[in-house]
mmCIF file of C-alpha atoms and ligand atoms in Angstrom:
data_model
loop_
_atom_site.group_PDB
_atom_site.id
_atom_site.type_symbol
_atom_site.label_atom_id
_atom_site.label_comp_id
_atom_site.label_asym_id
_atom_site.label_seq_id
_atom_site.Cartn_x
_atom_site.Cartn_y
_atom_site.Cartn_z
ATOM 1 C CA UNK A 1 18.033 47.657 36.701
ATOM 2 C CA UNK A 2 17.182 45.882 33.448
ATOM 3 C CA UNK A 3 19.259 42.737 33.079
ATOM 4 C CA UNK A 4 19.706 43.214 29.353
ATOM 5 C CA UNK A 5 21.522 46.486 30.039
ATOM 6 C CA UNK A 6 24.158 44.813 32.197
ATOM 7 C CA UNK A 7 27.539 44.113 30.636
ATOM 8 C CA UNK A 8 29.111 40.666 30.291
ATOM 9 C CA UNK A 9 31.237 40.557 33.427
ATOM 10 C CA UNK A 10 28.482 42.101 35.556
ATOM 11 C CA UNK A 11 26.094 39.381 34.394
ATOM 12 C CA UNK A 12 28.739 36.742 35.120
ATOM 13 C CA UNK A 13 29.379 38.121 38.599
ATOM 14 C CA UNK A 14 25.896 39.070 39.766
ATOM 15 C CA UNK A 15 22.898 37.839 37.812
ATOM 16 C CA UNK A 16 21.272 34.872 39.528
ATOM 17 C CA UNK A 17 22.900 35.428 42.904
ATOM 18 C CA UNK A 18 20.800 34.271 45.839
ATOM 19 C CA UNK A 19 20.724 36.903 48.571
ATOM 20 C CA UNK A 20 21.812 35.507 51.935
ATOM 21 C CA UNK A 21 19.074 37.203 53.976
ATOM 22 C CA UNK A 22 19.925 35.312 57.133
ATOM 23 C CA UNK A 23 23.639 36.008 57.529
ATOM 24 C CA UNK A 24 24.288 38.649 54.844
ATOM 25 C CA UNK A 25 27.133 36.645 53.341
ATOM 26 C CA UNK A 26 28.369 37.842 49.945
ATOM 27 C CA UNK A 27 27.903 34.626 47.990
ATOM 28 C CA UNK A 28 24.839 32.509 47.239
ATOM 29 C CA UNK A 29 24.038 29.971 49.964
ATOM 30 C CA UNK A 30 23.781 26.311 48.837
ATOM 31 C CA UNK A 31 20.338 24.824 49.399
ATOM 32 C CA UNK A 32 20.732 21.053 49.454
ATOM 33 C CA UNK A 33 17.144 20.140 50.335
ATOM 34 C CA UNK A 34 15.548 17.588 48.085
ATOM 35 C CA UNK A 35 12.351 18.006 50.083
ATOM 36 C CA UNK A 36 10.271 21.194 50.298
ATOM 37 C CA UNK A 37 6.974 22.120 51.908
ATOM 38 C CA UNK A 38 4.035 21.785 49.552
ATOM 39 C CA UNK A 39 1.210 23.926 50.897
ATOM 40 C CA UNK A 40 0.740 27.677 50.667
ATOM 41 C CA UNK A 41 3.529 27.999 48.134
ATOM 42 C CA UNK A 42 3.434 28.774 44.404
ATOM 43 C CA UNK A 43 6.324 26.558 43.332
ATOM 44 C CA UNK A 44 6.523 22.884 44.195
ATOM 45 C CA UNK A 45 10.265 22.527 44.498
ATOM 46 C CA UNK A 46 12.096 19.275 43.815
ATOM 47 C CA UNK A 47 15.575 18.656 42.325
ATOM 48 C CA UNK A 48 14.253 16.732 39.317
ATOM 49 C CA UNK A 49 11.855 19.604 38.584
ATOM 50 C CA UNK A 50 14.909 21.808 37.916
ATOM 51 C CA UNK A 51 13.589 24.341 40.397
ATOM 52 C CA UNK A 52 15.553 24.107 43.620
ATOM 53 C CA UNK A 53 16.730 27.608 44.591
ATOM 54 C CA UNK A 54 20.255 27.108 43.238
ATOM 55 C CA UNK A 55 19.016 25.582 39.964
ATOM 56 C CA UNK A 56 16.432 28.296 39.457
ATOM 57 C CA UNK A 57 18.801 31.169 40.149
ATOM 58 C CA UNK A 58 21.711 29.887 38.080
ATOM 59 C CA UNK A 59 19.386 29.493 35.109
ATOM 60 C CA UNK A 60 18.804 33.271 35.293
ATOM 61 C CA UNK A 61 22.507 33.843 34.715
ATOM 62 C CA UNK A 62 22.509 31.573 31.643
ATOM 63 C CA UNK A 63 19.379 33.294 30.260
ATOM 64 C CA UNK A 64 20.971 36.731 30.758
ATOM 65 C CA UNK A 65 24.167 35.573 29.034
ATOM 66 C CA UNK A 66 22.266 34.218 26.026
ATOM 67 C CA UNK A 67 19.712 37.081 25.828
ATOM 68 C CA UNK A 68 16.740 34.789 26.396
ATOM 69 C CA UNK A 69 13.704 34.875 28.686
ATOM 70 C CA UNK A 70 14.470 31.569 30.265
ATOM 71 C CA UNK A 71 16.984 28.732 30.656
ATOM 72 C CA UNK A 72 17.489 25.331 32.282
ATOM 73 C CA UNK A 73 20.585 23.747 33.819
ATOM 74 C CA UNK A 74 21.174 20.013 33.223
ATOM 75 C CA UNK A 75 23.392 17.240 34.550
ATOM 76 C CA UNK A 76 25.461 17.181 31.322
ATOM 77 C CA UNK A 77 25.591 18.682 27.864
ATOM 78 C CA UNK A 78 24.084 15.446 26.537
ATOM 79 C CA UNK A 79 21.190 15.666 29.031
ATOM 80 C CA UNK A 80 20.563 19.188 27.720
ATOM 81 C CA UNK A 81 20.655 18.290 24.045
ATOM 82 C CA UNK A 82 18.748 15.005 24.316
ATOM 83 C CA UNK A 83 15.983 16.612 26.380
ATOM 84 C CA UNK A 84 15.764 19.513 23.930
ATOM 85 C CA UNK A 85 15.526 17.161 20.929
ATOM 86 C CA UNK A 86 12.913 14.940 22.561
ATOM 87 C CA UNK A 87 10.842 17.970 23.543
ATOM 88 C CA UNK A 88 10.443 19.073 19.929
ATOM 89 C CA UNK A 89 10.604 15.811 17.994
ATOM 90 C CA UNK A 90 8.207 12.930 18.173
ATOM 91 C CA UNK A 91 7.373 9.823 16.184
ATOM 92 C CA UNK A 92 7.212 10.658 12.480
ATOM 93 C CA UNK A 93 9.064 13.958 12.805
ATOM 94 C CA UNK A 94 12.322 14.744 11.034
ATOM 95 C CA UNK A 95 15.487 16.515 12.180
ATOM 96 C CA UNK A 96 18.016 18.219 9.922
ATOM 97 C CA UNK A 97 21.488 18.253 11.488
ATOM 98 C CA UNK A 98 24.859 19.550 10.439
ATOM 99 C CA UNK A 99 27.216 16.776 9.296
ATOM 100 C CA UNK A 100 30.084 17.980 11.494
ATOM 101 C CA UNK A 101 28.651 17.546 14.960
ATOM 102 C CA UNK A 102 29.912 16.660 18.419
ATOM 103 C CA UNK A 103 30.383 12.849 18.482
ATOM 104 C CA UNK A 104 28.071 12.301 21.458
ATOM 105 C CA UNK A 105 25.261 14.103 19.650
ATOM 106 C CA UNK A 106 25.820 11.980 16.538
ATOM 107 C CA UNK A 107 25.647 8.820 18.666
ATOM 108 C CA UNK A 108 22.468 9.976 20.384
ATOM 109 C CA UNK A 109 20.760 10.625 17.053
ATOM 110 C CA UNK A 110 21.914 7.401 15.372
ATOM 111 C CA UNK A 111 21.388 5.083 18.351
ATOM 112 C CA UNK A 112 18.248 6.499 19.978
ATOM 113 C CA UNK A 113 16.163 8.179 17.268
ATOM 114 C CA UNK A 114 15.205 4.899 15.523
ATOM 115 C CA UNK A 115 13.736 3.629 18.838
ATOM 116 C CA UNK A 116 11.457 6.669 18.955
ATOM 117 C CA UNK A 117 10.579 6.604 15.254
ATOM 118 C CA UNK A 118 12.216 9.993 14.679
ATOM 119 C CA UNK A 119 13.811 10.542 11.275
ATOM 120 C CA UNK A 120 16.945 12.552 10.567
ATOM 121 C CA UNK A 121 19.221 13.760 7.786
ATOM 122 C CA UNK A 122 22.829 14.820 8.168
ATOM 123 C CA UNK A 123 23.662 17.657 5.779
ATOM 124 C CA UNK A 124 26.319 17.215 3.084
ATOM 125 C CA UNK A 125 28.169 20.276 4.294
ATOM 126 C CA UNK A 126 27.669 23.361 6.452
ATOM 127 C CA UNK A 127 26.347 25.908 3.926
ATOM 128 C CA UNK A 128 22.766 27.142 4.124
ATOM 129 C CA UNK A 129 21.994 25.407 0.771
ATOM 130 C CA UNK A 130 22.941 22.087 2.388
ATOM 131 C CA UNK A 131 20.421 22.637 5.175
ATOM 132 C CA UNK A 132 17.722 23.658 2.712
ATOM 133 C CA UNK A 133 18.353 20.570 0.584
ATOM 134 C CA UNK A 134 17.961 18.294 3.613
ATOM 135 C CA UNK A 135 14.559 19.653 4.658
ATOM 136 C CA UNK A 136 11.590 17.323 4.249
ATOM 137 C CA UNK A 137 7.834 17.740 4.689
ATOM 138 C CA UNK A 138 8.004 16.487 8.285
ATOM 139 C CA UNK A 139 11.109 18.456 9.353
ATOM 140 C CA UNK A 140 10.466 20.061 12.750
ATOM 141 C CA UNK A 141 13.941 21.142 13.829
ATOM 142 C CA UNK A 142 17.263 22.218 12.289
ATOM 143 C CA UNK A 143 20.323 21.840 14.530
ATOM 144 C CA UNK A 144 23.683 23.471 13.871
ATOM 145 C CA UNK A 145 27.112 23.646 15.498
ATOM 146 C CA UNK A 146 29.437 26.568 14.798
ATOM 147 C CA UNK A 147 32.414 26.796 15.057
ATOM 148 C CA UNK A 148 32.517 23.056 14.416
ATOM 149 C CA UNK A 149 34.759 20.380 15.836
ATOM 150 C CA UNK A 150 37.593 19.870 14.908
ATOM 151 C CA UNK A 151 38.001 21.890 11.700
ATOM 152 C CA UNK A 152 36.382 25.109 12.971
ATOM 153 C CA UNK A 153 34.044 25.570 10.032
ATOM 154 C CA UNK A 154 31.589 28.454 10.385
ATOM 155 C CA UNK A 155 27.878 28.069 9.655
ATOM 156 C CA UNK A 156 25.857 31.186 8.778
ATOM 157 C CA UNK A 157 23.608 31.402 11.850
ATOM 158 C CA UNK A 158 21.376 34.164 10.513
ATOM 159 C CA UNK A 159 20.827 32.422 7.172
ATOM 160 C CA UNK A 160 19.907 29.090 8.788
ATOM 161 C CA UNK A 161 17.584 30.795 11.301
ATOM 162 C CA UNK A 162 15.902 32.658 8.436
ATOM 163 C CA UNK A 163 15.541 29.435 6.465
ATOM 164 C CA UNK A 164 13.876 27.821 9.486
ATOM 165 C CA UNK A 165 11.480 30.743 9.994
ATOM 166 C CA UNK A 166 10.497 30.774 6.312
ATOM 167 C CA UNK A 167 9.462 27.107 6.552
ATOM 168 C CA UNK A 168 8.027 27.200 10.062
ATOM 169 C CA UNK A 169 10.821 24.968 11.373
ATOM 170 C CA UNK A 170 12.516 25.618 14.718
ATOM 171 C CA UNK A 171 16.296 26.065 14.855
ATOM 172 C CA UNK A 172 18.767 25.157 17.597
ATOM 173 C CA UNK A 173 22.497 25.553 18.027
ATOM 174 C CA UNK A 174 25.249 23.954 20.075
ATOM 175 C CA UNK A 175 27.080 27.075 21.286
ATOM 176 C CA UNK A 176 29.671 25.219 23.386
ATOM 177 C CA UNK A 177 32.768 26.014 21.292
ATOM 178 C CA UNK A 178 32.223 29.777 21.081
ATOM 179 C CA UNK A 179 30.551 30.119 24.498
ATOM 180 C CA UNK A 180 28.196 32.996 25.303
ATOM 181 C CA UNK A 181 31.218 35.266 25.594
ATOM 182 C CA UNK A 182 32.003 35.048 21.892
ATOM 183 C CA UNK A 183 28.633 34.283 20.311
ATOM 184 C CA UNK A 184 24.963 34.997 21.090
ATOM 185 C CA UNK A 185 22.969 33.088 18.451
ATOM 186 C CA UNK A 186 19.581 34.326 19.698
ATOM 187 C CA UNK A 187 20.512 37.768 18.321
ATOM 188 C CA UNK A 188 20.644 36.154 14.860
ATOM 189 C CA UNK A 189 17.198 34.573 15.098
ATOM 190 C CA UNK A 190 17.947 31.057 16.368
ATOM 191 C CA UNK A 191 15.205 29.663 18.646
ATOM 192 C CA UNK A 192 17.226 27.595 21.124
ATOM 193 C CA UNK A 193 20.833 27.608 22.345
ATOM 194 C CA UNK A 194 22.468 24.719 24.195
ATOM 195 C CA UNK A 195 25.805 24.347 25.961
ATOM 196 C CA UNK A 196 27.941 21.648 27.404
ATOM 197 C CA UNK A 197 28.629 23.539 30.643
ATOM 198 C CA UNK A 198 31.354 20.938 31.230
ATOM 199 C CA UNK A 199 33.414 23.115 28.891
ATOM 200 C CA UNK A 200 33.711 26.934 29.093
ATOM 201 C CA UNK A 201 30.897 27.545 31.607
ATOM 202 C CA UNK A 202 32.683 25.267 34.093
ATOM 203 C CA UNK A 203 36.099 26.123 32.709
ATOM 204 C CA UNK A 204 38.242 24.260 35.243
ATOM 205 C CA UNK A 205 37.793 20.681 33.984
ATOM 206 C CA UNK A 206 36.070 19.612 37.196
ATOM 207 C CA UNK A 207 32.318 19.840 36.505
ATOM 208 C CA UNK A 208 29.928 17.958 34.201
ATOM 209 C CA UNK A 209 26.840 20.022 33.350
ATOM 210 C CA UNK A 210 24.706 21.375 30.515
ATOM 211 C CA UNK A 211 22.305 24.198 29.726
ATOM 212 C CA UNK A 212 19.584 25.237 27.290
ATOM 213 C CA UNK A 213 18.402 28.830 26.832
ATOM 214 C CA UNK A 214 15.294 29.944 24.930
ATOM 215 C CA UNK A 215 11.897 31.634 25.232
ATOM 216 C CA UNK A 216 9.785 30.872 28.318
ATOM 217 C CA UNK A 217 7.396 28.948 26.053
ATOM 218 C CA UNK A 218 10.068 26.648 24.610
ATOM 219 C CA UNK A 219 11.710 26.147 28.002
ATOM 220 C CA UNK A 220 8.363 25.096 29.462
ATOM 221 C CA UNK A 221 8.080 22.469 26.743
ATOM 222 C CA UNK A 222 11.628 21.262 27.462
ATOM 223 C CA UNK A 223 10.863 21.256 31.195
ATOM 224 C CA UNK A 224 7.848 19.008 30.632
ATOM 225 C CA UNK A 225 10.094 16.374 29.033
ATOM 226 C CA UNK A 226 13.036 17.061 31.350
ATOM 227 C CA UNK A 227 11.088 16.217 34.471
ATOM 228 C CA UNK A 228 10.352 12.795 32.952
ATOM 229 C CA UNK A 229 13.882 12.098 31.713
ATOM 230 C CA UNK A 230 15.403 13.297 34.982
ATOM 231 C CA UNK A 231 18.668 14.818 33.726
ATOM 232 C CA UNK A 232 18.965 17.367 36.537
ATOM 233 C CA UNK A 233 22.123 18.431 38.334
ATOM 234 C CA UNK A 234 22.966 18.217 42.043
ATOM 235 C CA UNK A 235 22.842 21.546 43.861
ATOM 236 C CA UNK A 236 26.412 21.115 45.003
ATOM 237 C CA UNK A 237 27.517 21.121 41.364
ATOM 238 C CA UNK A 238 25.095 23.917 40.504
ATOM 239 C CA UNK A 239 26.794 26.020 43.146
ATOM 240 C CA UNK A 240 30.263 25.171 41.807
ATOM 241 C CA UNK A 241 29.079 26.125 38.355
ATOM 242 C CA UNK A 242 27.823 29.482 39.618
ATOM 243 C CA UNK A 243 31.220 30.076 41.192
ATOM 244 C CA UNK A 244 32.955 29.176 37.916
ATOM 245 C CA UNK A 245 30.720 31.336 35.802
ATOM 246 C CA UNK A 246 31.636 34.482 37.719
ATOM 247 C CA UNK A 247 34.940 34.435 35.819
ATOM 248 C CA UNK A 248 33.530 33.145 32.507
ATOM 249 C CA UNK A 249 34.007 36.488 30.753
ATOM 250 C CA UNK A 250 37.530 37.007 32.094
ATOM 251 C CA UNK A 251 38.646 33.468 31.335
ATOM 252 C CA UNK A 252 37.228 33.128 27.848
ATOM 253 C CA UNK A 253 38.439 36.570 26.757
ATOM 254 C CA UNK A 254 41.965 35.751 27.943
ATOM 255 C CA UNK A 255 41.816 32.335 26.257
ATOM 256 C CA UNK A 256 40.483 33.870 23.035
ATOM 257 C CA UNK A 257 43.286 36.430 22.982
ATOM 258 C CA UNK A 258 45.863 33.686 23.508
ATOM 259 C CA UNK A 259 44.290 31.544 20.779
ATOM 260 C CA UNK A 260 44.592 34.377 18.254
ATOM 261 C CA UNK A 261 48.283 34.805 19.109
ATOM 262 C CA UNK A 262 48.959 31.071 18.961
ATOM 263 C CA UNK A 263 47.081 30.708 15.648
ATOM 264 C CA UNK A 264 49.145 33.481 14.040
ATOM 265 C CA UNK A 265 52.373 32.033 15.395
ATOM 266 C CA UNK A 266 51.582 28.460 14.339
ATOM 267 C CA UNK A 267 50.522 29.724 10.912
ATOM 268 C CA UNK A 268 54.087 30.937 10.305
ATOM 269 C CA UNK A 269 55.785 27.952 11.929
ATOM 270 C CA UNK A 270 57.953 25.946 9.479
ATOM 271 C CA UNK A 271 56.889 22.614 11.045
ATOM 272 C CA UNK A 272 53.153 23.405 10.778
ATOM 273 C CA UNK A 273 51.499 22.931 7.398
ATOM 274 C CA UNK A 274 48.034 24.300 8.139
ATOM 275 C CA UNK A 275 46.097 26.151 10.858
ATOM 276 C CA UNK A 276 42.308 26.121 11.228
ATOM 277 C CA UNK A 277 41.128 29.181 13.157
ATOM 278 C CA UNK A 278 38.252 31.508 12.182
ATOM 279 C CA UNK A 279 40.266 34.506 13.385
ATOM 280 C CA UNK A 280 42.847 34.087 10.634
ATOM 281 C CA UNK A 281 42.204 36.069 7.454
ATOM 282 C CA UNK A 282 43.066 32.920 5.501
ATOM 283 C CA UNK A 283 40.104 31.027 7.043
ATOM 284 C CA UNK A 284 37.486 30.590 4.277
ATOM 285 C CA UNK A 285 34.661 31.960 6.466
ATOM 286 C CA UNK A 286 36.677 34.620 8.291
ATOM 287 C CA UNK A 287 34.311 37.424 7.250
ATOM 288 C CA UNK A 288 31.231 35.460 8.246
ATOM 289 C CA UNK A 289 32.814 34.598 11.605
ATOM 290 C CA UNK A 290 33.550 38.278 12.144
ATOM 291 C CA UNK A 291 29.931 39.175 11.468
ATOM 292 C CA UNK A 292 28.456 36.737 13.996
ATOM 293 C CA UNK A 293 31.156 36.292 16.661
ATOM 294 C CA UNK A 294 32.414 38.839 19.198
ATOM 295 C CA UNK A 295 35.693 36.970 19.447
ATOM 296 C CA UNK A 296 36.915 33.992 17.437
ATOM 297 C CA UNK A 297 37.049 31.598 20.367
ATOM 298 C CA UNK A 298 39.844 29.672 22.026
ATOM 299 C CA UNK A 299 39.696 26.459 19.990
ATOM 300 C CA UNK A 300 41.940 25.913 16.981
ATOM 301 C CA UNK A 301 43.379 23.004 15.038
ATOM 302 C CA UNK A 302 46.627 22.619 13.160
ATOM 303 C CA UNK A 303 48.484 20.060 11.071
ATOM 304 C CA UNK A 304 52.127 19.179 11.534
ATOM 305 C CA UNK A 305 54.202 18.699 8.383
ATOM 306 C CA UNK A 306 54.101 15.156 6.937
ATOM 307 C CA UNK A 307 57.439 14.014 8.329
ATOM 308 C CA UNK A 308 56.395 14.606 11.960
ATOM 309 C CA UNK A 309 54.519 12.162 14.206
ATOM 310 C CA UNK A 310 51.652 14.057 15.872
ATOM 311 C CA UNK A 311 51.328 11.505 18.681
ATOM 312 C CA UNK A 312 55.018 11.652 19.582
ATOM 313 C CA UNK A 313 54.852 15.435 19.485
ATOM 314 C CA UNK A 314 52.070 15.473 22.090
ATOM 315 C CA UNK A 315 53.939 12.986 24.259
ATOM 316 C CA UNK A 316 56.897 15.378 24.380
ATOM 317 C CA UNK A 317 54.838 18.354 25.580
ATOM 318 C CA UNK A 318 55.506 19.251 29.207
ATOM 319 C CA UNK A 319 53.038 22.048 29.906
ATOM 320 C CA UNK A 320 50.240 21.399 27.440
ATOM 321 C CA UNK A 321 48.331 18.276 28.454
ATOM 322 C CA UNK A 322 46.774 15.758 26.141
ATOM 323 C CA UNK A 323 43.106 15.569 26.994
ATOM 324 C CA UNK A 324 39.865 14.235 25.533
ATOM 325 C CA UNK A 325 37.994 17.264 26.762
ATOM 326 C CA UNK A 326 38.456 20.994 26.203
ATOM 327 C CA UNK A 327 37.859 24.546 27.374
ATOM 328 C CA UNK A 328 39.626 24.453 30.725
ATOM 329 C CA UNK A 329 41.893 27.285 31.811
ATOM 330 C CA UNK A 330 44.806 24.912 31.116
ATOM 331 C CA UNK A 331 45.853 24.328 27.513
ATOM 332 C CA UNK A 332 45.164 20.858 26.140
ATOM 333 C CA UNK A 333 45.616 19.041 22.831
ATOM 334 C CA UNK A 334 44.251 15.925 21.212
ATOM 335 C CA UNK A 335 44.499 13.950 17.989
ATOM 336 C CA UNK A 336 41.009 13.623 16.493
ATOM 337 C CA UNK A 337 42.098 10.516 14.512
ATOM 338 C CA UNK A 338 42.932 8.726 17.788
ATOM 339 C CA UNK A 339 39.950 9.984 19.805
ATOM 340 C CA UNK A 340 36.741 11.664 18.611
ATOM 341 C CA UNK A 341 37.058 10.323 15.059
ATOM 342 C CA UNK A 342 38.825 7.010 15.774
ATOM 343 C CA UNK A 343 35.751 4.984 14.828
ATOM 344 C CA UNK A 344 35.674 6.384 11.300
ATOM 345 C CA UNK A 345 37.636 4.534 8.593
ATOM 346 C CA UNK A 346 40.718 6.188 7.087
ATOM 347 C CA UNK A 347 38.636 6.844 3.974
ATOM 348 C CA UNK A 348 35.858 8.543 5.897
ATOM 349 C CA UNK A 349 38.387 10.660 7.787
ATOM 350 C CA UNK A 350 40.073 11.673 4.541
ATOM 351 C CA UNK A 351 36.694 12.694 3.170
ATOM 352 C CA UNK A 352 35.950 15.047 6.090
ATOM 353 C CA UNK A 353 39.525 16.344 6.121
ATOM 354 C CA UNK A 354 40.793 14.808 9.361
ATOM 355 C CA UNK A 355 44.377 13.739 8.749
ATOM 356 C CA UNK A 356 46.710 11.890 11.114
ATOM 357 C CA UNK A 357 48.716 15.141 11.300
ATOM 358 C CA UNK A 358 45.776 17.096 12.704
ATOM 359 C CA UNK A 359 45.893 18.291 16.323
ATOM 360 C CA UNK A 360 43.075 20.078 18.138
ATOM 361 C CA UNK A 361 44.300 22.742 20.514
ATOM 362 C CA UNK A 362 42.176 24.106 23.375
ATOM 363 C CA UNK A 363 44.062 27.241 24.353
ATOM 364 C CA UNK A 364 44.213 28.122 28.047
ATOM 365 C CA UNK A 365 45.190 31.184 30.046
ATOM 366 C CA UNK A 366 48.920 30.445 30.355
ATOM 367 C CA UNK A 367 51.479 32.969 29.122
ATOM 368 C CA UNK A 368 51.793 32.663 25.351
ATOM 369 C CA UNK A 369 55.588 32.633 25.492
ATOM 370 C CA UNK A 370 55.502 29.517 27.689
ATOM 371 C CA UNK A 371 53.095 27.764 25.328
ATOM 372 C CA UNK A 372 55.317 28.581 22.351
ATOM 373 C CA UNK A 373 58.409 27.311 24.162
ATOM 374 C CA UNK A 374 56.623 24.075 25.104
ATOM 375 C CA UNK A 375 55.601 23.466 21.487
ATOM 376 C CA UNK A 376 59.063 24.284 20.114
ATOM 377 C CA UNK A 377 60.800 22.060 22.669
ATOM 378 C CA UNK A 378 58.507 19.130 21.783
ATOM 379 C CA UNK A 379 59.021 19.701 18.049
ATOM 380 C CA UNK A 380 62.808 19.759 18.535
ATOM 381 C CA UNK A 381 62.700 16.350 20.228
ATOM 382 C CA UNK A 382 60.850 14.436 17.530
HETATM 383 C C1 LIG B 401 31.335 18.104 25.347
HETATM 384 C C2 LIG B 401 30.358 18.548 24.326
HETATM 385 C C3 LIG B 401 29.024 18.128 24.374
HETATM 386 C C4 LIG B 401 28.502 17.132 25.387
HETATM 387 O O1 LIG B 401 28.570 17.633 26.668
HETATM 388 P P1 LIG B 401 28.746 16.686 27.969
HETATM 389 O O2 LIG B 401 28.797 17.700 29.050
HETATM 390 O O3 LIG B 401 29.993 15.893 27.790
HETATM 391 O O4 LIG B 401 27.553 15.814 28.052
HETATM 392 C C5 LIG B 401 28.161 18.616 23.412
HETATM 393 N N1 LIG B 401 28.591 19.463 22.445
HETATM 394 C C6 LIG B 401 29.868 19.874 22.366
HETATM 395 C C7 LIG B 401 30.295 20.808 21.282
HETATM 396 C C8 LIG B 401 30.804 19.440 23.308
HETATM 397 O O5 LIG B 401 32.070 19.846 23.216
#
């Protein structure tokens, strides 16, 4: 059966399974060997070559989910993105990146690129004109993130991919926030898709991993750098990730449905002044989001009214946890001004629209009525 014909949950459940020929068990065996025979075999297997049986097979699931020929699984989202960047950028090259980017990616670019002699420009905003304006003669890659963190802006994937193609520049996207369930950027012409698998792929807040999906040709180039940088994942974790990904479709769809309900409810709440969620008709890029996303995702942000202390509010929550990370089946919240954007000055935060009242909400699979009650109880106490 052709893999591309399989539906989401079938891919999640079955693609990339390893058949247990010996005992006929129903799940993939874990192969922990870091040492494999070298003669009379086509593949020289070694964990840092990303080709142990579990690594190789799980990458098939990621490729099927992202509609690509090939994929690689990494030890973290940062291992995935740094290896991808270093595979396509060398001394004298230039990267165009979206201004609203995951903090770790920003740090990697600012702290490491100068050591390699790689140049970069952060766009002024997230519109295609901003990307075009940032392109230089030596630009080799354009990297986007949509929906963005924490204000859930939407970048036009098709327009940026087309811009790249017209100038012979590769394009890549961080697809972590939407996950493959809600967005498949390859269908809109992007060349490479990366994920922090620590988030929705893992989904239970107990795994650190990453992934890149692309054509076989691009993945080979990334592999050539990856084997030198050594950001591979242990097979134990690869196996846990496979187990988690069987329910990726179920989890993320349930979370997405909950997020839509919570966004609508918060939007009408008298103690909430603003909600940022691409699924709301009031979101400035709602139509664009609808055209490139299958669901609007399970991440949203909202602002409490000025008289309320957002930190005290989160301290009063009983069910919803405060957490630096996101995308688990349990709902979590954080204050960007105290965490991801704490190093920016008040002025800089004001400029990008991150107020002290802003709360980022990663919606889980709990019953919506319990989440609403938790929020109302906390708001009543402060
Ligand atoms: C968490 C995250 C990353 C980094 O992934 P790690 O697994 O923490 O290395 C990259 N991009 C986005 C959008 C993330 O949320």
